[in-house]
């Protein structure tokens, strides 16, 4: 059972457009992280959100944690080719074993010049 | 520079020939783990280690072994590789396994078993 569902799985848009990707679950998470993975590299942390309803901004990227802490979204404004990559959400489960991180399958994002 | 280093980056081997993928971190992190990444399946955890001499199975441990004799190193061992272990492997470390800590990943090892 996949605890974290990411959508869309693939997204290809033109430079300058806006987009939103989603990370949804039926489970409540104590925290949620977003990572970006570029081809040939490992995932790199973008942000961690902890409080229900929390919004964090990282330049043109806006991250939101749902009020119920079951979902999160990543919005990119005026996408650029450098935003191309695989975006992964990872949820932290309180009391959920020693690992504490569950990854979604990711959204493959391509920004065309 | 804080980093997780995996070697080799690429490896082609034959079925049944034992191999080891090394992983080393220079951040004095307690927690280390191994993942495999496959198309359509995402990142799946193979094994993790809470500290020296403490290891445990993740979601897909079959066919793999690990050891944690030193805090910085966490090698992944395939005693008898099979073609279904062809995958992209990542080692990761965290300062501790609490929910909010950042996972630092290595650059990955692309393994092909023929």
GROMACS .gro file of C-alpha atoms in nm:
model
  227
    1UNK     CA    1   0.000   0.000   0.000
    2UNK     CA    2   0.140   0.334  -0.110
    3UNK     CA    3   0.095   0.574   0.183
    4UNK     CA    4   0.177   0.884  -0.021
    5UNK     CA    5   0.019   0.940  -0.360
    6UNK     CA    6   0.175   1.205  -0.582
    7UNK     CA    7   0.003   1.363  -0.880
    8UNK     CA    8   0.050   1.413  -1.157
    9UNK     CA    9   0.305   1.143  -1.224
   10UNK     CA   10   0.438   1.330  -1.528
   11UNK     CA   11   0.408   1.697  -1.624
   12UNK     CA   12   0.557   1.879  -1.921
   13UNK     CA   13   0.492   2.251  -1.959
   14UNK     CA   14   0.639   2.554  -2.127
   15UNK     CA   15   0.876   2.797  -1.960
   16UNK     CA   16   0.690   3.074  -1.780
   17UNK     CA   17   0.380   2.872  -1.693
   18UNK     CA   18   0.264   2.800  -1.339
   19UNK     CA   19   0.208   2.452  -1.201
   20UNK     CA   20   0.103   2.267  -0.890
   21UNK     CA   21   0.191   1.914  -0.785
   22UNK     CA   22   0.018   1.728  -0.508
   23UNK     CA   23   0.106   1.480  -0.237
   24UNK     CA   24  -0.190   1.308  -0.073
   25UNK     CA   25  -0.244   1.045   0.193
   26UNK     CA   26  -0.508   0.897   0.414
   27UNK     CA   27  -0.254   0.899   0.697
   28UNK     CA   28  -0.168   1.190   0.922
   29UNK     CA   29   0.197   1.292   0.907
   30UNK     CA   30   0.391   1.474   1.173
   31UNK     CA   31   0.597   1.645   0.907
   32UNK     CA   32   0.638   1.646   0.532
   33UNK     CA   33   0.946   1.704   0.323
   34UNK     CA   34   0.990   1.784  -0.045
   35UNK     CA   35   1.299   1.672  -0.234
   36UNK     CA   36   1.415   1.739  -0.590
   37UNK     CA   37   1.618   1.483  -0.780
   38UNK     CA   38   1.804   1.573  -1.097
   39UNK     CA   39   1.919   1.310  -1.348
   40UNK     CA   40   2.226   1.124  -1.227
   41UNK     CA   41   2.202   1.265  -0.876
   42UNK     CA   42   2.047   1.178  -0.544
   43UNK     CA   43   1.745   1.363  -0.402
   44UNK     CA   44   1.815   1.696  -0.232
   45UNK     CA   45   1.591   1.846   0.036
   46UNK     CA   46   1.395   2.157  -0.062
   47UNK     CA   47   1.179   2.214   0.244
   48UNK     CA   48   1.027   2.061   0.557
   49UNK     CA   49   0.678   2.158   0.674
   50UNK     CA   50   0.565   2.067   1.020
   51UNK     CA   51   0.250   2.256   1.119
   52UNK     CA   52  -0.094   2.197   0.966
   53UNK     CA   53  -0.173   2.484   0.729
   54UNK     CA   54   0.191   2.592   0.713
   55UNK     CA   55   0.308   2.770   0.400
   56UNK     CA   56   0.674   2.807   0.308
   57UNK     CA   57   0.823   2.991   0.013
   58UNK     CA   58   1.152   2.924  -0.157
   59UNK     CA   59   1.194   3.183  -0.433
   60UNK     CA   60   0.935   3.081  -0.697
   61UNK     CA   61   0.835   2.763  -0.510
   62UNK     CA   62   0.551   2.766  -0.257
   63UNK     CA   63   0.493   2.467  -0.032
   64UNK     CA   64   0.179   2.411   0.170
   65UNK     CA   65   0.095   2.151   0.435
   66UNK     CA   66  -0.273   2.067   0.462
   67UNK     CA   67  -0.466   2.166   0.772
   68UNK     CA   68  -0.521   1.801   0.862
   69UNK     CA   69  -0.156   1.713   0.785
   70UNK     CA   70  -0.263   1.450   0.533
   71UNK     CA   71  -0.163   1.633   0.218
   72UNK     CA   72   0.078   1.886   0.074
   73UNK     CA   73   0.122   2.083  -0.244
   74UNK     CA   74   0.409   2.241  -0.430
   75UNK     CA   75   0.333   2.539  -0.653
   76UNK     CA   76   0.590   2.675  -0.896
   77UNK     CA   77   0.541   3.021  -1.042
   78UNK     CA   78   0.688   3.109  -1.381
   79UNK     CA   79   0.859   2.776  -1.425
   80UNK     CA   80   1.208   2.771  -1.572
   81UNK     CA   81   1.405   2.492  -1.744
   82UNK     CA   82   1.621   2.468  -1.432
   83UNK     CA   83   1.315   2.346  -1.241
   84UNK     CA   84   1.317   2.026  -1.444
   85UNK     CA   85   1.353   1.719  -1.225
   86UNK     CA   86   1.181   1.456  -1.015
   87UNK     CA   87   0.997   1.601  -0.717
   88UNK     CA   88   0.949   1.366  -0.423
   89UNK     CA   89   0.744   1.415  -0.111
   90UNK     CA   90   0.835   1.227   0.205
   91UNK     CA   91   0.619   1.202   0.513
   92UNK     CA   92   0.730   1.155   0.868
   93UNK     CA   93   0.507   0.926   1.073
   94UNK     CA   94   0.503   0.979   1.446
   95UNK     CA   95   0.560   0.647   1.614
   96UNK     CA   96   0.583   0.485   1.271
   97UNK     CA   97   0.892   0.277   1.319
   98UNK     CA   98   1.257   0.367   1.330
   99UNK     CA   99   1.274   0.502   0.977
  100UNK     CA  100   1.019   0.778   1.005
  101UNK     CA  101   1.023   0.868   0.634
  102UNK     CA  102   0.786   0.738   0.369
  103UNK     CA  103   0.846   0.852   0.011
  104UNK     CA  104   0.593   0.907  -0.265
  105UNK     CA  105   0.671   0.782  -0.615
  106UNK     CA  106   0.742   1.132  -0.740
  107UNK     CA  107   0.634   1.378  -1.009
  108UNK     CA  108   0.853   1.397  -1.318
  109UNK     CA  109   0.856   1.763  -1.424
  110UNK     CA  110   0.989   1.888  -1.757
  111UNK     CA  111   1.002   2.258  -1.833
  112UNK     CA  112   1.050   2.322  -2.201
  113UNK     CA  113   1.228   2.640  -2.314
  114UNK     CA  114   3.187   1.963   0.255
  115UNK     CA  115   2.912   1.749   0.405
  116UNK     CA  116   2.850   1.455   0.180
  117UNK     CA  117   2.753   1.093   0.133
  118UNK     CA  118   2.985   0.907  -0.101
  119UNK     CA  119   2.891   0.590  -0.284
  120UNK     CA  120   3.112   0.369  -0.495
  121UNK     CA  121   3.103   0.258  -0.763
  122UNK     CA  122   2.871   0.489  -0.961
  123UNK     CA  123   2.814   0.228  -1.228
  124UNK     CA  124   2.851  -0.149  -1.213
  125UNK     CA  125   2.772  -0.428  -1.456
  126UNK     CA  126   2.805  -0.777  -1.318
  127UNK     CA  127   2.696  -1.133  -1.383
  128UNK     CA  128   2.440  -1.337  -1.195
  129UNK     CA  129   2.580  -1.493  -0.881
  130UNK     CA  130   2.900  -1.291  -0.851
  131UNK     CA  131   2.916  -1.133  -0.506
  132UNK     CA  132   2.951  -0.758  -0.496
  133UNK     CA  133   2.969  -0.476  -0.243
  134UNK     CA  134   2.858  -0.117  -0.285
  135UNK     CA  135   3.029   0.113  -0.039
  136UNK     CA  136   2.876   0.414   0.134
  137UNK     CA  137   3.051   0.665   0.356
  138UNK     CA  138   2.929   0.984   0.525
  139UNK     CA  139   3.139   1.257   0.685
  140UNK     CA  140   2.869   1.419   0.900
  141UNK     CA  141   2.887   1.190   1.205
  142UNK     CA  142   2.526   1.089   1.141
  143UNK     CA  143   2.377   0.810   1.350
  144UNK     CA  144   2.123   0.693   1.095
  145UNK     CA  145   2.201   0.545   0.754
  146UNK     CA  146   1.988   0.362   0.502
  147UNK     CA  147   1.988   0.204   0.158
  148UNK     CA  148   1.718   0.252  -0.106
  149UNK     CA  149   1.658   0.118  -0.450
  150UNK     CA  150   1.478   0.328  -0.709
  151UNK     CA  151   1.287   0.163  -0.993
  152UNK     CA  152   1.058   0.316  -1.257
  153UNK     CA  153   0.701   0.323  -1.137
  154UNK     CA  154   0.794   0.201  -0.790
  155UNK     CA  155   0.975   0.502  -0.646
  156UNK     CA  156   1.226   0.482  -0.362
  157UNK     CA  157   1.201   0.168  -0.156
  158UNK     CA  158   1.405   0.113   0.157
  159UNK     CA  159   1.624  -0.198   0.168
  160UNK     CA  160   1.795  -0.177   0.508
  161UNK     CA  161   1.862   0.086   0.768
  162UNK     CA  162   2.094   0.134   1.063
  163UNK     CA  163   2.022   0.329   1.376
  164UNK     CA  164   2.386   0.328   1.488
  165UNK     CA  165   2.700   0.116   1.494
  166UNK     CA  166   2.618  -0.257   1.503
  167UNK     CA  167   2.242  -0.183   1.486
  168UNK     CA  168   2.078  -0.271   1.154
  169UNK     CA  169   1.727  -0.368   1.051
  170UNK     CA  170   1.527  -0.466   0.745
  171UNK     CA  171   1.340  -0.213   0.539
  172UNK     CA  172   1.063  -0.284   0.290
  173UNK     CA  173   1.262  -0.491   0.036
  174UNK     CA  174   1.553  -0.664   0.214
  175UNK     CA  175   1.554  -0.998   0.029
  176UNK     CA  176   1.885  -1.071  -0.142
  177UNK     CA  177   2.077  -0.799   0.040
  178UNK     CA  178   2.299  -0.773   0.346
  179UNK     CA  179   2.448  -0.476   0.526
  180UNK     CA  180   2.694  -0.409   0.805
  181UNK     CA  181   2.768  -0.110   1.028
  182UNK     CA  182   3.103  -0.165   1.195
  183UNK     CA  183   3.192   0.204   1.192
  184UNK     CA  184   2.966   0.504   1.220
  185UNK     CA  185   3.070   0.651   0.886
  186UNK     CA  186   3.042   0.340   0.667
  187UNK     CA  187   2.740   0.137   0.564
  188UNK     CA  188   2.818  -0.108   0.282
  189UNK     CA  189   2.550  -0.291   0.087
  190UNK     CA  190   2.633  -0.651   0.001
  191UNK     CA  191   2.474  -0.865  -0.268
  192UNK     CA  192   2.591  -1.220  -0.199
  193UNK     CA  193   2.445  -1.369  -0.516
  194UNK     CA  194   2.306  -1.096  -0.743
  195UNK     CA  195   2.018  -1.173  -0.974
  196UNK     CA  196   1.879  -0.977  -1.271
  197UNK     CA  197   1.583  -0.852  -1.063
  198UNK     CA  198   1.834  -0.659  -0.854
  199UNK     CA  199   1.919  -0.442  -1.152
  200UNK     CA  200   1.832  -0.097  -1.020
  201UNK     CA  201   1.952   0.245  -0.911
  202UNK     CA  202   2.072   0.234  -0.551
  203UNK     CA  203   2.100   0.522  -0.308
  204UNK     CA  204   2.260   0.546   0.031
  205UNK     CA  205   2.129   0.812   0.267
  206UNK     CA  206   2.217   0.942   0.610
  207UNK     CA  207   2.036   1.151   0.870
  208UNK     CA  208   2.163   1.293   1.195
  209UNK     CA  209   1.895   1.086   1.368
  210UNK     CA  210   1.573   0.919   1.253
  211UNK     CA  211   1.327   1.171   1.394
  212UNK     CA  212   1.065   1.295   1.153
  213UNK     CA  213   1.198   1.640   1.071
  214UNK     CA  214   1.563   1.571   1.001
  215UNK     CA  215   1.701   1.604   0.649
  216UNK     CA  216   1.807   1.295   0.456
  217UNK     CA  217   2.137   1.339   0.269
  218UNK     CA  218   2.169   1.111  -0.032
  219UNK     CA  219   2.467   0.983  -0.221
  220UNK     CA  220   2.488   1.023  -0.597
  221UNK     CA  221   2.362   0.673  -0.662
  222UNK     CA  222   2.496   0.345  -0.797
  223UNK     CA  223   2.348   0.212  -1.118
  224UNK     CA  224   2.373  -0.166  -1.103
  225UNK     CA  225   2.307  -0.399  -1.394
  226UNK     CA  226   2.302  -0.774  -1.335
  227UNK     CA  227   2.314  -0.985  -1.651
   0.00000   0.00000   0.00000
